Amino acid sequence: MSLVKTLGHSLLSAMFISGGWHAFVNPDGRAQKVEQAGIPLARQATILNGAAMTLAGSALALDIAPKLASLVLIGTLVPTTYVGHAFWQEDAPASRAGQQIHFLKNLAMIGGLLMVLQEK
C-alpha cells in the first residue's frame, strides 16, 4: 500500500475509531437520541454501532479488508447521520448550523469511503 493510501485510510478511519469507541464505552447520551428516534433497544443499538465503527475503522486503518470495512462504515454512518445530526429539527440557528456541519461532514466521510470501494 502506498504512503498516500496508508495516510488517507488512517485519517479517514480516525473519526470512526474515536467516535465508535466513545459510543461503545459511554452510550447513554447517544442512546437517548436513538430512543427518541423510535429505534428499539436504543442502548444496545448504540453499543453495537460503536463496536462496528471501532472494528471496521481499525480494519480500514490496518488495510484489512478495506472494502468490507468501508461498507460496514457506510452502513453505520447512514443511520448515525440521520438520527444524530437531524439539523432540520433544530429550532435555534446556532444548533441548526452546528448539526448541519456534522451532517455534511458525515456525507463527506461517506464520500471518502465510496472512494475506498473504488480502489484497486
Tab-separated table of C-alpha atoms in Angstrom:
chain	number	residue	atom	x	y	z
A	1	MET	CA	0.000	0.000	0.000
A	2	SER	CA	1.384	3.421	-0.922
A	3	LEU	CA	2.197	6.043	1.686
A	4	VAL	CA	-0.603	8.313	0.438
A	5	LYS	CA	-3.148	5.492	0.548
A	6	THR	CA	-1.994	4.445	4.026
A	7	LEU	CA	-2.219	8.010	5.284
A	8	GLY	CA	-5.625	8.507	3.665
A	9	HIS	CA	-7.073	5.336	5.168
A	10	SER	CA	-5.632	6.186	8.582
A	11	LEU	CA	-7.016	9.721	8.569
A	12	LEU	CA	-10.413	8.567	7.330
A	13	SER	CA	-10.612	5.844	9.953
A	14	ALA	CA	-9.570	8.022	12.915
A	15	MET	CA	-13.037	9.508	13.403
A	16	PHE	CA	-14.671	6.073	13.303
A	17	ILE	CA	-12.232	4.581	15.803
A	18	SER	CA	-12.539	7.501	18.211
A	19	GLY	CA	-16.279	8.112	17.870
A	20	GLY	CA	-17.090	4.423	17.800
A	21	TRP	CA	-15.079	3.755	20.935
A	22	HIS	CA	-16.783	6.602	22.798
A	23	ALA	CA	-20.215	5.301	21.750
A	24	PHE	CA	-19.234	1.786	22.818
A	25	VAL	CA	-17.960	2.670	26.304
A	26	ASN	CA	-20.334	5.577	27.036
A	27	PRO	CA	-23.524	5.010	25.020
A	28	ASP	CA	-26.058	6.801	27.209
A	29	GLY	CA	-26.048	10.281	25.636
A	30	ARG	CA	-26.220	8.907	22.112
A	31	ALA	CA	-28.724	6.213	23.085
A	32	GLN	CA	-31.121	8.897	24.260
A	33	LYS	CA	-31.258	10.358	20.731
A	34	VAL	CA	-31.641	6.872	19.284
A	35	GLU	CA	-34.538	6.168	21.635
A	36	GLN	CA	-36.194	9.484	20.715
A	37	ALA	CA	-35.980	8.405	17.068
A	38	GLY	CA	-38.107	5.375	17.942
A	39	ILE	CA	-35.413	2.755	17.485
A	40	PRO	CA	-35.955	-0.228	19.822
A	41	LEU	CA	-33.209	-1.357	22.204
A	42	ALA	CA	-31.559	2.033	21.805
A	43	ARG	CA	-28.706	1.456	24.239
A	44	GLN	CA	-27.816	-1.912	22.724
A	45	ALA	CA	-28.080	-0.495	19.190
A	46	THR	CA	-25.750	2.352	20.166
A	47	ILE	CA	-23.210	-0.044	21.672
A	48	LEU	CA	-23.365	-2.309	18.609
A	49	ASN	CA	-22.986	0.661	16.258
A	50	GLY	CA	-19.992	1.899	18.254
A	51	ALA	CA	-18.354	-1.522	18.215
A	52	ALA	CA	-18.896	-1.845	14.460
A	53	MET	CA	-17.386	1.599	13.853
A	54	THR	CA	-14.382	0.845	16.062
A	55	LEU	CA	-13.668	-2.551	14.493
A	56	ALA	CA	-14.294	-1.524	10.884
A	57	GLY	CA	-12.359	1.716	11.372
A	58	SER	CA	-9.426	-0.250	12.765
A	59	ALA	CA	-9.606	-2.700	9.862
A	60	LEU	CA	-9.565	0.180	7.377
A	61	ALA	CA	-6.579	1.794	9.103
A	62	LEU	CA	-4.691	-1.514	9.049
A	63	ASP	CA	-5.707	-2.281	5.439
A	64	ILE	CA	-7.549	-5.435	6.499
A	65	ALA	CA	-10.428	-5.996	4.063
A	66	PRO	CA	-10.716	-2.244	3.387
A	67	LYS	CA	-13.676	-2.581	1.027
A	68	LEU	CA	-15.676	-4.637	3.504
A	69	ALA	CA	-14.681	-2.233	6.280
A	70	SER	CA	-15.866	0.688	4.145
A	71	LEU	CA	-19.221	-0.980	3.503
A	72	VAL	CA	-19.687	-1.594	7.223
A	73	LEU	CA	-18.753	2.007	7.996
A	74	ILE	CA	-21.205	3.344	5.415
A	75	GLY	CA	-23.847	1.084	6.940
A	76	THR	CA	-23.212	2.542	10.392
A	77	LEU	CA	-22.805	6.116	9.227
A	78	VAL	CA	-26.126	6.439	7.391
A	79	PRO	CA	-28.351	5.910	10.459
A	80	THR	CA	-25.886	7.785	12.681
A	81	THR	CA	-26.080	10.800	10.393
A	82	TYR	CA	-29.863	10.747	10.096
A	83	VAL	CA	-30.562	10.217	13.799
A	84	GLY	CA	-27.618	12.077	15.301
A	85	HIS	CA	-27.470	15.157	13.122
A	86	ALA	CA	-31.051	15.951	12.122
A	87	PHE	CA	-30.354	19.652	11.632
A	88	TRP	CA	-33.798	20.196	10.087
A	89	GLN	CA	-35.331	19.509	13.506
A	90	GLU	CA	-33.312	22.195	15.286
A	91	ASP	CA	-35.034	25.491	16.077
A	92	ALA	CA	-32.076	27.522	17.341
A	93	PRO	CA	-29.968	28.873	14.460
A	94	ALA	CA	-26.659	28.008	16.159
A	95	SER	CA	-27.751	24.431	16.909
A	96	ARG	CA	-29.115	24.052	13.397
A	97	ALA	CA	-25.849	25.279	11.874
A	98	GLY	CA	-23.752	23.012	14.105
A	99	GLN	CA	-25.793	19.925	13.293
A	100	GLN	CA	-25.740	20.794	9.593
A	101	ILE	CA	-21.935	20.934	9.675
A	102	HIS	CA	-21.812	17.484	11.313
A	103	PHE	CA	-24.348	16.155	8.798
A	104	LEU	CA	-22.265	17.420	5.864
A	105	LYS	CA	-19.042	16.138	7.464
A	106	ASN	CA	-20.590	12.687	7.652
A	107	LEU	CA	-21.617	12.903	4.000
A	108	ALA	CA	-18.008	13.787	3.162
A	109	MET	CA	-16.810	10.733	5.104
A	110	ILE	CA	-19.263	8.577	3.147
A	111	GLY	CA	-17.701	10.062	0.006
A	112	GLY	CA	-14.251	9.041	1.219
A	113	LEU	CA	-15.484	5.537	1.947
A	114	LEU	CA	-17.014	5.298	-1.528
A	115	MET	CA	-13.592	6.192	-2.927
A	116	VAL	CA	-12.066	3.307	-0.940
A	117	LEU	CA	-14.604	0.990	-2.589
A	118	GLN	CA	-13.230	2.037	-5.991
A	119	GLU	CA	-9.578	1.356	-5.152
A	120	LYS	CA	-7.779	-1.430	-6.989
